[in-house]
Short mmCIF file of C-alpha atoms in Angstrom, two decimals:
data_model
loop_
_atom_site.label_atom_id
_atom_site.label_comp_id
_atom_site.label_asym_id
_atom_site.label_seq_id
_atom_site.Cartn_x
_atom_site.Cartn_y
_atom_site.Cartn_z
CA MET A 1 -31.59 -26.69 38.82
CA ILE A 2 -27.92 -27.22 38.04
CA SER A 3 -26.83 -25.82 34.67
CA LYS A 4 -24.40 -27.95 32.70
CA LEU A 5 -21.92 -26.86 30.09
CA GLU A 6 -23.29 -29.53 27.74
CA ILE A 7 -26.63 -27.73 27.37
CA LEU A 8 -25.02 -24.85 25.48
CA PRO A 9 -25.67 -24.85 21.72
CA ASN A 10 -22.82 -25.49 19.29
CA GLU A 11 -22.72 -21.84 18.25
CA ILE A 12 -21.86 -20.81 21.83
CA PHE A 13 -19.17 -23.45 22.08
CA ILE A 14 -17.61 -22.30 18.82
CA ASN A 15 -17.65 -18.69 20.03
CA ILE A 16 -15.98 -19.70 23.31
CA LEU A 17 -13.31 -21.75 21.56
CA SER A 18 -12.50 -18.82 19.27
CA TYR A 19 -10.60 -17.33 22.23
CA LEU A 20 -8.19 -20.28 22.27
CA THR A 21 -5.42 -21.19 19.87
CA TRP A 22 -5.65 -24.46 17.98
CA ASP A 23 -3.01 -26.15 20.16
CA GLU A 24 -4.78 -25.04 23.36
CA ILE A 25 -8.05 -26.47 22.04
CA LEU A 26 -6.53 -29.85 21.24
CA ILE A 27 -4.44 -30.24 24.39
CA SER A 28 -7.20 -29.06 26.74
CA LEU A 29 -10.40 -30.36 25.19
CA TRP A 30 -9.75 -33.13 22.67
CA SER A 31 -11.15 -36.53 23.74
CA LEU A 32 -13.25 -34.93 26.47
CA ASN A 33 -16.37 -36.42 24.88
CA LYS A 34 -17.77 -37.14 21.45
CA ARG A 35 -19.71 -33.90 21.19
CA ILE A 36 -16.69 -31.73 22.01
CA ASN A 37 -14.64 -33.72 19.49
CA SER A 38 -17.25 -33.12 16.79
CA ILE A 39 -17.31 -29.38 17.57
CA ILE A 40 -13.52 -29.17 17.36
CA CYS A 41 -13.60 -30.95 14.01
CA LEU A 42 -16.33 -28.58 12.90
CA ILE A 43 -14.14 -25.59 13.77
CA PHE A 44 -11.30 -26.91 11.61
CA THR A 45 -13.80 -27.58 8.84
CA ILE A 46 -15.66 -24.28 8.66
CA LYS A 47 -12.94 -21.82 9.65
CA LYS A 48 -9.89 -21.08 7.60
CA ASN A 49 -7.55 -20.94 10.56
CA GLY A 50 -6.62 -24.62 10.63
CA ILE A 51 -3.33 -25.35 12.33
CA THR A 52 -0.47 -22.86 12.43
CA PHE A 53 3.03 -24.10 13.17
CA ASN A 54 5.97 -22.00 14.31
CA TYR A 55 4.24 -19.08 15.93
CA PRO A 56 5.85 -17.61 19.10
CA GLY A 57 5.37 -19.83 22.13
CA LEU A 58 4.77 -23.01 20.15
CA SER A 59 7.96 -25.06 20.23
CA TYR A 60 9.11 -27.67 17.75
CA GLN A 61 9.20 -30.23 20.58
CA LYS A 62 5.60 -29.54 21.54
CA ILE A 63 4.50 -29.94 17.92
CA SER A 64 6.40 -33.15 17.19
CA GLU A 65 5.95 -34.91 20.54
CA ILE A 66 2.46 -33.86 21.61
CA LEU A 67 0.32 -32.18 18.95
CA LEU A 68 1.07 -34.21 15.82
CA PRO A 69 0.79 -37.60 17.56
CA LEU A 70 -2.51 -36.43 19.04
CA ILE A 71 -3.80 -35.44 15.61
CA PHE A 72 -2.66 -38.60 13.85
CA LYS A 73 -4.41 -40.84 16.37
CA SER A 74 -7.76 -39.65 15.00
CA SER A 75 -8.60 -40.10 11.32
CA LEU A 76 -11.64 -37.86 11.91
CA LEU A 77 -9.43 -35.01 13.11
CA CYS A 78 -6.94 -35.49 10.27
CA SER A 79 -9.79 -35.38 7.77
CA SER A 80 -11.19 -32.16 9.28
CA ILE A 81 -8.04 -30.08 8.84
CA LYS A 82 -8.24 -28.03 5.65
CA TYR A 83 -5.65 -25.30 6.33
CA ILE A 84 -2.00 -25.45 7.48
CA HIS A 85 0.36 -22.53 7.98
CA LEU A 86 4.14 -22.88 8.37
CA ASN A 87 6.08 -19.74 9.28
CA GLY A 88 9.84 -19.78 8.81
CA ASN A 89 10.29 -16.51 10.69
CA TYR A 90 10.27 -18.34 14.00
CA SER A 91 12.01 -21.64 13.32
CA ASN A 92 13.09 -23.89 10.50
CA SER A 93 10.77 -26.88 10.97
CA TYR A 94 9.66 -27.56 7.42
CA ASP A 95 11.01 -31.07 7.88
CA LEU A 96 7.73 -31.59 9.74
CA ILE A 97 6.10 -31.98 6.34
CA ASP A 98 8.62 -34.57 5.27
CA ARG A 99 8.70 -36.49 8.56
CA TYR A 100 5.09 -36.40 9.71
CA PHE A 101 2.66 -35.47 6.95
CA PHE A 102 2.93 -38.75 5.03
CA TYR A 103 2.12 -42.25 6.22
CA ASN A 104 5.08 -43.77 4.39
CA LYS A 105 8.46 -42.72 3.05
CA ASP A 106 7.29 -43.07 -0.56
CA LYS A 107 4.87 -40.16 0.04
CA GLU A 108 1.99 -42.08 -1.50
CA SER A 109 -0.55 -41.38 1.26
CA PHE A 110 -1.01 -37.91 2.75
CA CYS A 111 -2.07 -37.67 6.41
CA PHE A 112 -4.47 -34.79 5.77
CA PRO A 113 -6.72 -36.08 2.97
CA ASN A 114 -8.91 -32.94 2.89
CA LEU A 115 -6.17 -30.32 3.14
CA LYS A 116 -7.04 -27.59 0.65
CA SER A 117 -4.99 -24.57 1.73
CA LEU A 118 -1.28 -24.39 2.58
CA ASN A 119 0.52 -21.23 3.69
CA ILE A 120 4.34 -21.29 3.81
CA THR A 121 6.09 -18.03 4.63
CA GLN A 122 9.81 -17.20 4.63
CA PHE A 123 10.63 -20.75 3.66
CA LEU A 124 14.04 -22.35 3.27
CA LEU A 125 14.32 -24.29 0.03
CA SER A 126 14.99 -28.00 0.25
CA LYS A 127 14.75 -30.86 -2.22
CA SER A 128 12.14 -32.62 -0.12
CA LEU A 129 9.96 -29.51 0.28
CA ILE A 130 9.88 -28.84 -3.46
CA GLU A 131 9.01 -32.47 -4.23
CA ILE A 132 6.16 -32.43 -1.70
CA LEU A 133 4.78 -29.12 -2.97
CA SER A 134 4.92 -30.49 -6.50
CA LEU A 135 2.68 -33.37 -5.46
CA LEU A 136 0.30 -31.20 -3.45
CA VAL A 137 -0.38 -28.63 -6.17
CA GLN A 138 -1.03 -31.42 -8.64
CA TYR A 139 -3.39 -33.58 -6.59
CA GLN A 140 -4.39 -31.97 -3.31
CA LEU A 141 -4.43 -28.20 -2.83
CA ASN A 142 -6.85 -25.52 -4.00
CA GLU A 143 -4.95 -22.65 -2.37
CA LEU A 144 -1.24 -22.07 -1.87
CA LYS A 145 0.72 -19.20 -0.40
CA LEU A 146 4.51 -19.15 -0.80
CA ILE A 147 6.79 -16.39 0.44
CA TYR A 148 10.37 -17.10 -0.55
CA SER A 149 13.36 -15.34 0.99
CA GLU A 150 16.78 -15.88 -0.56
CA ASN A 151 18.30 -14.41 2.60
CA GLU A 152 17.31 -17.60 4.40
CA TYR A 153 20.47 -19.17 2.98
CA ARG A 154 22.88 -16.82 4.70
CA PRO A 155 22.73 -18.19 8.27
CA PHE A 156 23.38 -21.71 6.97
CA ALA A 157 26.19 -20.87 4.55
CA TYR A 158 28.87 -21.28 7.19
CA GLN A 159 27.90 -24.89 7.81
CA TYR A 160 29.27 -25.95 4.43
CA LYS A 161 32.35 -25.49 2.37
CA HIS A 162 31.81 -22.65 -0.05
CA SER A 163 31.94 -24.74 -3.25
CA SER A 164 29.55 -27.45 -2.03
CA PHE A 165 27.13 -24.88 -0.69
CA ILE A 166 27.03 -23.04 -4.02
CA PHE A 167 26.53 -26.34 -5.86
CA ASN A 168 23.66 -27.33 -3.57
CA LYS A 169 22.01 -23.95 -3.89
CA LYS A 170 22.29 -24.02 -7.68
CA ASN A 171 20.58 -27.41 -7.87
CA LEU A 172 17.79 -26.21 -5.60
CA MET A 173 17.29 -23.12 -7.75
CA VAL A 174 16.89 -25.33 -10.82
CA MET A 175 14.31 -27.43 -8.97
CA PHE A 176 12.46 -24.34 -7.81
CA GLU A 177 12.37 -22.93 -11.34
CA LYS A 178 10.84 -26.18 -12.60
CA PHE A 179 8.31 -26.06 -9.77
CA LEU A 180 7.26 -22.53 -10.75
CA CYS A 181 6.81 -23.71 -14.33
CA GLN A 182 4.66 -26.55 -13.02
CA ILE A 183 2.44 -24.12 -11.09
CA PHE A 184 1.60 -22.28 -14.30
CA SER A 185 0.95 -25.43 -16.32
CA GLY A 186 -1.61 -28.19 -16.65
CA GLN A 187 0.13 -30.08 -13.84
CA CYS A 188 -1.46 -27.81 -11.26
CA GLN A 189 -5.01 -27.71 -9.89
CA LEU A 190 -4.68 -24.55 -7.74
CA ILE A 191 -7.58 -22.11 -7.74
CA SER A 192 -5.84 -19.43 -5.67
CA LEU A 193 -2.12 -18.65 -5.47
CA GLN A 194 -0.13 -16.09 -3.49
CA LEU A 195 3.49 -16.11 -4.60
CA ASP A 196 6.22 -13.85 -3.27
CA ILE A 197 9.54 -14.21 -5.12
CA SER A 198 10.51 -10.57 -4.71
CA GLN A 199 13.71 -11.60 -2.91
CA SER A 200 14.80 -14.02 -5.62
CA ASN A 201 17.30 -13.37 -8.41
CA SER A 202 16.67 -12.60 -12.07
CA LEU A 203 17.08 -16.25 -13.15
CA ILE A 204 14.06 -17.25 -11.09
CA HIS A 205 12.05 -14.48 -12.74
CA GLN A 206 13.06 -15.75 -16.17
CA CYS A 207 11.96 -19.34 -15.56
CA LEU A 208 8.71 -18.95 -17.50
CA LYS A 209 10.34 -17.47 -20.60
CA SER A 210 11.19 -20.75 -22.35
CA HIS A 211 7.94 -22.17 -21.05
CA SER A 212 6.05 -19.38 -22.86
CA LEU A 213 7.84 -20.04 -26.15
CA ASN A 214 6.18 -23.46 -26.35
CA LEU A 215 2.79 -21.80 -26.81
CA SER A 216 3.38 -21.71 -30.56
CA SER A 217 1.76 -25.16 -30.76
CA ASN A 218 -1.78 -25.21 -32.15
CA LYS A 219 -2.74 -28.50 -30.54
CA ILE A 220 -5.42 -28.07 -27.88
CA ASP A 221 -3.95 -30.84 -25.71
CA ASP A 222 -0.51 -29.21 -25.77
CA LEU A 223 -1.97 -25.82 -24.86
CA ASN A 224 -3.93 -27.33 -21.97
CA GLN A 225 -0.77 -28.97 -20.70
CA LEU A 226 1.16 -25.68 -20.83
CA ASN A 227 -1.57 -23.63 -19.15
CA CYS A 228 -3.01 -23.73 -15.65
CA LEU A 229 -6.72 -23.84 -16.44
CA THR A 230 -7.91 -23.89 -12.81
CA LEU A 231 -6.20 -20.76 -11.49
CA ARG A 232 -8.68 -17.96 -10.80
CA TYR A 233 -7.03 -15.74 -8.19
CA LEU A 234 -3.37 -14.77 -8.33
CA HIS A 235 -1.34 -12.50 -6.08
CA ILE A 236 2.34 -12.10 -6.94
CA CYS A 237 5.17 -10.07 -5.41
CA ILE A 238 8.03 -9.76 -7.89
CA GLN A 239 11.03 -7.66 -8.92
CA TYR A 240 11.03 -7.79 -12.71
CA THR A 241 8.24 -6.97 -15.13
CA TYR A 242 9.05 -9.80 -17.52
CA PHE A 243 7.84 -12.40 -15.02
CA LEU A 244 4.37 -10.85 -15.26
CA GLU A 245 4.55 -10.72 -19.05
CA HIS A 246 5.52 -14.38 -19.26
CA LEU A 247 3.05 -15.80 -16.77
CA ILE A 248 0.09 -14.03 -18.38
CA GLU A 249 0.52 -16.51 -21.23
CA HIS A 250 -0.38 -19.45 -18.96
CA VAL A 251 -3.43 -18.38 -16.92
CA PRO A 252 -6.32 -18.06 -19.41
CA ASN A 253 -9.06 -18.35 -16.77
CA LEU A 254 -7.66 -15.80 -14.34
CA GLU A 255 -10.32 -13.56 -12.75
CA ARG A 256 -8.37 -11.51 -10.21
CA LEU A 257 -4.74 -10.44 -10.48
CA THR A 258 -2.78 -8.57 -7.81
CA VAL A 259 0.80 -7.52 -8.55
CA ARG A 260 3.24 -5.87 -6.17
CA PHE A 261 6.72 -4.88 -7.32
CA GLN A 262 9.42 -4.98 -4.68
CA HIS A 263 11.32 -1.93 -5.94
CA SER A 264 9.82 -0.17 -8.93
CA LEU A 265 8.05 -0.73 -12.23
CA LYS A 266 11.31 -1.05 -14.12
CA PRO A 267 10.72 -2.43 -17.64
CA SER A 268 12.97 -5.10 -19.06
CA ASP A 269 15.99 -4.27 -21.22
CA GLU A 270 13.96 -5.08 -24.32
CA SER A 271 11.47 -2.37 -23.40
CA TYR A 272 14.27 0.15 -22.89
CA SER A 273 15.61 -0.51 -26.39
CA ASN A 274 12.17 -0.33 -27.97
CA ILE A 275 10.56 2.55 -26.09
CA GLU A 276 8.79 4.06 -29.11
CA LYS A 277 7.06 0.78 -29.95
CA LEU A 278 6.02 0.39 -26.33
CA THR A 279 4.52 3.90 -26.31
CA THR A 280 2.38 3.31 -29.40
CA SER A 281 1.54 -0.33 -28.72
CA ASN A 282 -2.14 -1.27 -28.71
CA GLU A 283 -1.50 -4.81 -27.55
CA SER A 284 -4.28 -6.21 -25.38
CA TRP A 285 -4.32 -9.14 -22.99
CA PHE A 286 -8.01 -9.76 -23.59
CA ASN A 287 -7.27 -12.83 -25.69
CA LYS A 288 -4.85 -14.11 -23.04
CA VAL A 289 -6.92 -13.47 -19.90
CA PRO A 290 -10.45 -12.80 -21.19
CA LYS A 291 -12.06 -13.56 -17.80
CA LEU A 292 -9.95 -11.08 -15.84
CA LYS A 293 -12.29 -8.81 -13.88
CA CYS A 294 -10.04 -7.23 -11.25
CA PHE A 295 -6.48 -5.89 -11.51
CA ILE A 296 -4.58 -4.52 -8.50
CA LEU A 297 -1.12 -2.97 -8.86
CA LYS A 298 1.17 -1.72 -6.09
CA THR A 299 4.56 -0.32 -6.97
CA ARG A 300 7.00 2.56 -6.81
CA ILE A 301 7.50 4.76 -9.85
CA PHE A 302 10.88 6.39 -10.38
CA ASN A 303 10.90 7.93 -13.86
CA ASP A 304 8.94 8.68 -17.04
CA LEU A 305 9.78 5.35 -18.65
CA GLU A 306 8.07 3.53 -15.81
CA PHE A 307 4.98 5.70 -16.29
CA ILE A 308 4.99 4.73 -19.97
CA TYR A 309 5.21 1.09 -19.01
CA LEU A 310 2.38 1.58 -16.51
CA LYS A 311 0.22 3.02 -19.27
CA TRP A 312 1.05 0.10 -21.55
CA LEU A 313 0.15 -2.31 -18.76
CA LEU A 314 -3.19 -0.62 -18.07
CA ASN A 315 -4.07 -0.60 -21.75
CA ASN A 316 -3.44 -4.34 -21.82
CA VAL A 317 -6.08 -4.93 -19.14
CA ASN A 318 -8.60 -2.33 -20.31
CA HIS A 319 -11.37 -4.95 -20.35
CA ILE A 320 -11.47 -5.32 -16.54
CA GLU A 321 -14.30 -4.15 -14.27
CA LYS A 322 -12.30 -3.22 -11.17
CA LEU A 323 -8.96 -1.41 -11.03
CA GLN A 324 -6.91 -0.52 -7.97
CA ILE A 325 -3.45 1.05 -8.09
CA SER A 326 -1.02 2.30 -5.44
CA LEU A 327 1.92 4.38 -6.64
CA ILE A 328 4.80 5.67 -4.51
CA GLY A 329 6.99 8.44 -5.92
CA GLN A 330 10.52 9.41 -4.91
CA GLU A 331 12.17 12.79 -4.55
CA ILE A 332 12.19 14.64 -7.88
CA TRP A 333 15.67 15.64 -8.96
CA ARG A 334 16.48 13.84 -12.22
CA ASN A 335 15.82 14.89 -15.81
CA ASP A 336 13.83 11.71 -16.51
CA GLN A 337 11.19 12.59 -13.87
CA ILE A 338 9.23 15.15 -15.85
CA ILE A 339 5.89 13.44 -15.29
CA TRP A 340 6.30 13.51 -11.50
CA LYS A 341 6.76 17.28 -11.73
CA SER A 342 3.21 17.65 -13.05
CA VAL A 343 0.34 18.61 -10.78
CA ILE A 344 -1.16 15.38 -9.47
CA ASP A 345 -4.86 16.00 -9.90
CA ALA A 346 -7.79 14.65 -11.93
CA ASN A 347 -6.04 15.27 -15.24
CA PHE A 348 -2.93 13.44 -14.02
CA ILE A 349 -4.95 10.42 -12.90
CA ARG A 350 -6.84 10.27 -16.19
CA GLN A 351 -3.69 10.61 -18.29
CA TYR A 352 -1.29 8.30 -16.46
CA CYS A 353 -3.27 6.03 -14.12
CA LEU A 354 -6.13 4.78 -16.29
CA PRO A 355 -6.36 2.94 -19.62
CA ASP A 356 -6.78 5.11 -22.69
CA LYS A 357 -9.97 3.26 -23.50
CA ILE A 358 -12.49 2.58 -20.73
CA ILE A 359 -14.63 -0.42 -21.72
CA ASN A 360 -16.07 -2.25 -18.71
CA LEU A 361 -14.50 -0.42 -15.79
CA ILE A 362 -16.97 0.12 -12.92
CA ASP A 363 -14.82 0.44 -9.78
CA PHE A 364 -11.63 2.49 -9.67
CA ASP A 365 -9.59 2.95 -6.51
CA PHE A 366 -6.18 4.59 -6.22
CA TYR A 367 -3.57 5.88 -3.79
CA ILE A 368 -0.61 8.06 -4.82
CA ARG A 369 2.16 9.41 -2.64
CA SER A 370 4.56 11.96 -4.09
CA LYS A 371 7.23 14.33 -2.83
CA ARG A 372 6.34 18.00 -3.36
CA GLN A 373 5.38 21.31 -1.76
CA LEU A 374 1.67 22.12 -1.41
CA SER A 375 -0.34 24.94 0.10
CA LEU A 376 -3.90 24.76 1.43
CA ILE A 377 -5.07 26.41 -1.78
CA ASP A 378 -3.26 23.74 -3.83
CA ILE A 379 -4.96 20.96 -1.85
CA GLU A 380 -8.37 22.51 -2.42
CA LYS A 381 -7.74 22.88 -6.15
CA ILE A 382 -6.62 19.26 -6.44
CA GLN A 383 -9.72 17.94 -4.71
CA ASN A 384 -12.00 20.25 -6.71
CA SER A 385 -10.44 19.07 -9.97
CA PHE A 386 -12.25 15.76 -9.55
CA GLN A 387 -15.53 17.49 -8.73
CA ILE A 388 -15.58 19.47 -11.99
CA ASP A 389 -13.99 16.95 -14.38
CA SER A 390 -16.65 15.58 -16.74
CA PHE A 391 -14.98 12.17 -16.97
CA PHE A 392 -14.92 11.60 -13.21
CA ILE A 393 -18.43 13.03 -12.83
CA LYS A 394 -19.74 10.62 -15.47
CA HIS A 395 -18.23 7.61 -13.70
CA GLN A 396 -19.07 8.89 -10.21
CA TRP A 397 -15.44 8.80 -9.11
CA THR A 398 -15.35 12.30 -7.67
CA ASN A 399 -14.95 11.33 -4.00
CA VAL A 400 -11.19 11.96 -3.70
CA ARG A 401 -9.16 13.33 -0.81
CA CYS A 402 -5.77 15.00 -0.71
CA PHE A 403 -3.68 15.21 2.48
CA TYR A 404 -0.33 16.94 2.84
CA ASP A 405 2.36 15.94 5.32
CA GLU A 406 4.33 19.11 6.03
CA ASN A 407 7.04 17.27 7.97
CA LYS A 408 7.96 14.95 5.10
CA SER A 409 6.61 17.10 2.23
CA TYR A 410 4.46 14.25 0.95
CA GLN A 411 1.23 14.60 -0.95
CA HIS A 412 -1.22 11.76 -0.27
CA LEU A 413 -4.01 11.46 -2.81
CA PHE A 414 -6.56 8.67 -2.58
CA SER A 415 -10.09 7.78 -3.58
CA PHE A 416 -12.93 6.36 -1.55
CA THR A 417 -16.71 6.20 -1.45
CA GLN A 418 -19.14 6.46 1.42
CA ASN A 419 -21.91 4.28 0.05
CA LYS A 420 -22.87 0.92 1.51
CA SER A 421 -21.34 -1.07 -1.31
CA GLU A 422 -17.89 0.29 -0.50
CA CYS A 423 -18.39 -0.45 3.16
CA LEU A 424 -19.39 -3.97 2.23
CA TYR A 425 -16.12 -4.28 0.32
CA MET A 426 -14.28 -3.91 3.61
CA LEU A 427 -16.18 -6.76 5.26
CA THR A 428 -14.11 -9.87 4.65
CA LYS A 429 -16.29 -12.35 6.48
CA TYR A 430 -19.85 -11.39 5.50
CA ARG A 431 -19.57 -10.09 1.95
CA CYS A 432 -22.84 -11.62 0.75
CA ILE A 433 -25.05 -10.67 3.68
CA ASP A 434 -27.52 -7.86 3.02
CA ASN A 435 -29.23 -7.93 6.40
CA TRP A 436 -26.53 -5.95 8.21
CA PRO A 437 -28.44 -5.26 11.47
CA ASN A 438 -28.26 -8.98 12.33
CA ILE A 439 -24.45 -9.12 12.14
CA ARG A 440 -22.74 -9.44 15.53
CA CYS A 441 -19.08 -10.04 14.67
CA ILE A 442 -17.28 -8.48 11.69
CA GLN A 443 -13.78 -8.20 10.26
CA LEU A 444 -12.77 -4.88 8.70
CA ASN A 445 -9.85 -4.20 6.42
CA PHE A 446 -7.50 -1.34 7.28
CA HIS A 447 -8.62 0.63 4.23
CA PRO A 448 -8.31 4.42 3.65
CA SER A 449 -12.09 4.75 3.90
CA LEU A 450 -12.26 2.93 7.23
CA TYR A 451 -12.97 6.05 9.27
CA LEU A 452 -15.88 6.89 6.97
CA PHE A 453 -17.36 3.49 7.61
CA LEU A 454 -16.85 3.88 11.37
CA GLU A 455 -18.78 7.16 11.27
CA GLN A 456 -21.81 5.22 9.96
CA PHE A 457 -21.14 2.12 12.03
CA ASP A 458 -23.88 2.44 14.67
CA GLU A 459 -26.51 2.99 12.00
CA LEU A 460 -25.37 0.21 9.67
CA CYS A 461 -24.46 -2.43 12.27
CA PRO A 462 -26.31 -1.64 15.50
CA ASN A 463 -25.93 -5.14 16.96
CA VAL A 464 -22.22 -5.67 16.33
CA SER A 465 -20.30 -6.26 19.56
CA SER A 466 -16.98 -7.57 18.21
CA ILE A 467 -14.71 -5.99 15.58
CA MET A 468 -11.49 -7.32 14.07
CA VAL A 469 -9.41 -4.67 12.23
CA ARG A 470 -6.85 -6.23 9.95
CA PRO A 471 -4.70 -5.32 6.91
CA GLU A 472 -6.48 -5.46 3.59
CA ASN A 473 -6.20 -8.87 1.96
CA TYR A 474 -3.38 -9.25 -0.56
CA THR A 475 -1.83 -5.84 0.11
CA TYR A 476 1.45 -4.50 1.32
CA GLU A 477 0.75 -2.69 4.58
CA SER A 478 2.62 0.58 4.01
CA MET A 479 0.86 1.25 0.70
CA ILE A 480 -2.66 0.82 2.01
CA THR A 481 -2.34 2.13 5.57
CA GLU A 482 -0.43 5.34 4.95
CA PRO A 483 -3.36 7.48 3.74
CA LEU A 484 -5.45 6.34 6.68
CA THR A 485 -2.52 7.01 9.00
CA ILE A 486 -2.20 10.54 7.67
CA SER A 487 -5.90 11.25 8.05
CA PHE A 488 -5.89 10.23 11.72
CA GLU A 489 -2.53 11.79 12.62
CA MET A 490 -3.15 15.20 11.09
CA GLY A 491 -6.59 15.63 12.57
CA GLN A 492 -8.17 16.41 9.24
CA ARG A 493 -11.19 14.30 10.07
CA SER A 494 -13.66 14.92 12.87
CA LEU A 495 -13.79 11.68 14.83
CA ASN A 496 -16.50 12.72 17.24
CA ASP A 497 -19.12 10.92 15.15
CA ILE A 498 -17.39 7.57 15.71
CA ARG A 499 -19.17 6.10 18.73
CA LEU A 500 -19.34 2.28 18.41
CA GLU A 501 -21.81 2.28 21.24
CA ASN A 502 -22.39 -1.48 21.46
CA VAL A 503 -18.86 -2.69 20.74
CA THR A 504 -17.33 -4.60 23.64
CA LYS A 505 -14.44 -6.33 21.89
CA LEU A 506 -11.89 -4.81 19.50
CA GLN A 507 -9.10 -6.88 17.92
CA PHE A 508 -6.19 -5.60 15.84
CA GLY A 509 -4.45 -7.78 13.28
CA SER A 510 -0.80 -8.45 14.11
CA CYS A 511 0.43 -7.00 10.81
CA CYS A 512 -0.98 -3.63 11.71
CA SER A 513 0.30 -3.54 15.28
CA CYS A 514 3.13 -1.16 14.43
CA SER A 515 1.13 1.21 12.24
CA SER A 516 0.96 4.75 13.60
CA GLY A 517 -2.49 5.16 12.05
CA MET A 518 -3.69 2.16 14.02
CA TYR A 519 -2.18 3.60 17.18
CA CYS A 520 -4.09 6.84 16.56
CA LEU A 521 -7.35 4.93 16.13
CA LEU A 522 -6.64 2.83 19.22
CA PHE A 523 -5.83 5.90 21.31
CA PHE A 524 -9.02 7.59 20.18
CA LEU A 525 -11.18 4.60 21.12
CA LEU A 526 -9.47 4.22 24.48
CA THR A 527 -9.97 7.88 25.38
CA LYS A 528 -13.66 7.53 24.53
CA ASN A 529 -13.76 4.24 26.49
CA GLU A 530 -15.64 2.57 23.65
CA ALA A 531 -13.95 -0.85 23.63
CA LYS A 532 -14.24 -2.81 26.84
CA SER A 533 -11.95 -5.61 25.69
CA LEU A 534 -8.83 -5.16 23.58
CA PHE A 535 -6.67 -7.86 22.02
#
């Protein structure tokens, strides 16, 4: 009996095609037969990988002359695509949106009617791009990711006379400011937004200030127009604290907020001039974001004023259920760094890294890196401080580890738990599945507690044969990977219990490829010959 490829079930086909990039799938298999076409459309429908432009090896010519014409010939294929990613790191081809993504020049009919998620990284501002994004956030998209880099202007500055270039850039900045105001208003239907404007100037960060002043109106219709009522999940990378303070006025239904500061938690000038009021303020954001359940903050802390601002910020969100903070300290040498000179232990965490009033908080996760000298006795005392503190015992937050890097004189203090619920937190693809033994392929975040999960892996997931290790969602790699890196590099964990007996395929996310902690894990697995296939 001759076996035919067509007898394989759809699940096997989908698994096979997962080894190919989207362009390879379309060029090699599209139009082979109706069943293969339906499977390809199914892949674009059920998987959030969609089509990714501008990755290495995929040329602009190949996209514009082969792939896009192939896609546009099939309305079924166009309708199946729900996710598009444009990466400006590799080439400036955002004119693809303007030239190919609309059926007519008036931009009245979009070629991808079911597109719900758009990811644009390191983008170069243009009038056309802003106009298109303005339409998409208002009528089309549920998810948007924007990473803006002001440095993208520099290579093109020499193509224009200085005065005209400055004029053009100024006009684009005004348009971009208006677009940001639109995102946080009733003219936006986004549910999830990732916005990185950490490379932009202070004027961009102030764009919501005048927008916030209009909230004095008592008319419900006016308030609905000024607020984005659909936004639930927000991840922002910014420079200035006032952008956060202004936008919180416009997102009343926000459930999850992640904030990363590019440099440090430097308060605005108004906060500097009114430091006593800030210290004693009991202001709460409960009335502004009453549905907020999770708050994640990643920043550097330079001085005592920034710690005071951090405390004010935490007190504003004291109604949340989940809190995660990552703090990076600098070398202590100034007079305004008294707080950093304190012993960083349970008392420090309670005093400076938690709200004064704990209301609904269930999950608390933290990572702190500071410059100091520690002995083995000091490390033991720091870890024991959490074991004997009544507050941390009551909330069951005693599982804390302290590592010391003698070469760089860094203390790394972070929390984790070994229970199944924490392990489930690291599973990004199967969060709602309780029947773990049936799982065969999983994706794990590069979290500080990863090695603890791997120690229990064979017991929890005995049938898993494929693992993808990737950076934690919505995090900046260095802040989340460093404690795990330290634990592997310094040999302070016994890795002999990590077997992964049935794993035959191990994939590493590209963002983690340069992490020394990942290299240590990879070297360990290779020496034990656990993974038969590495990508």
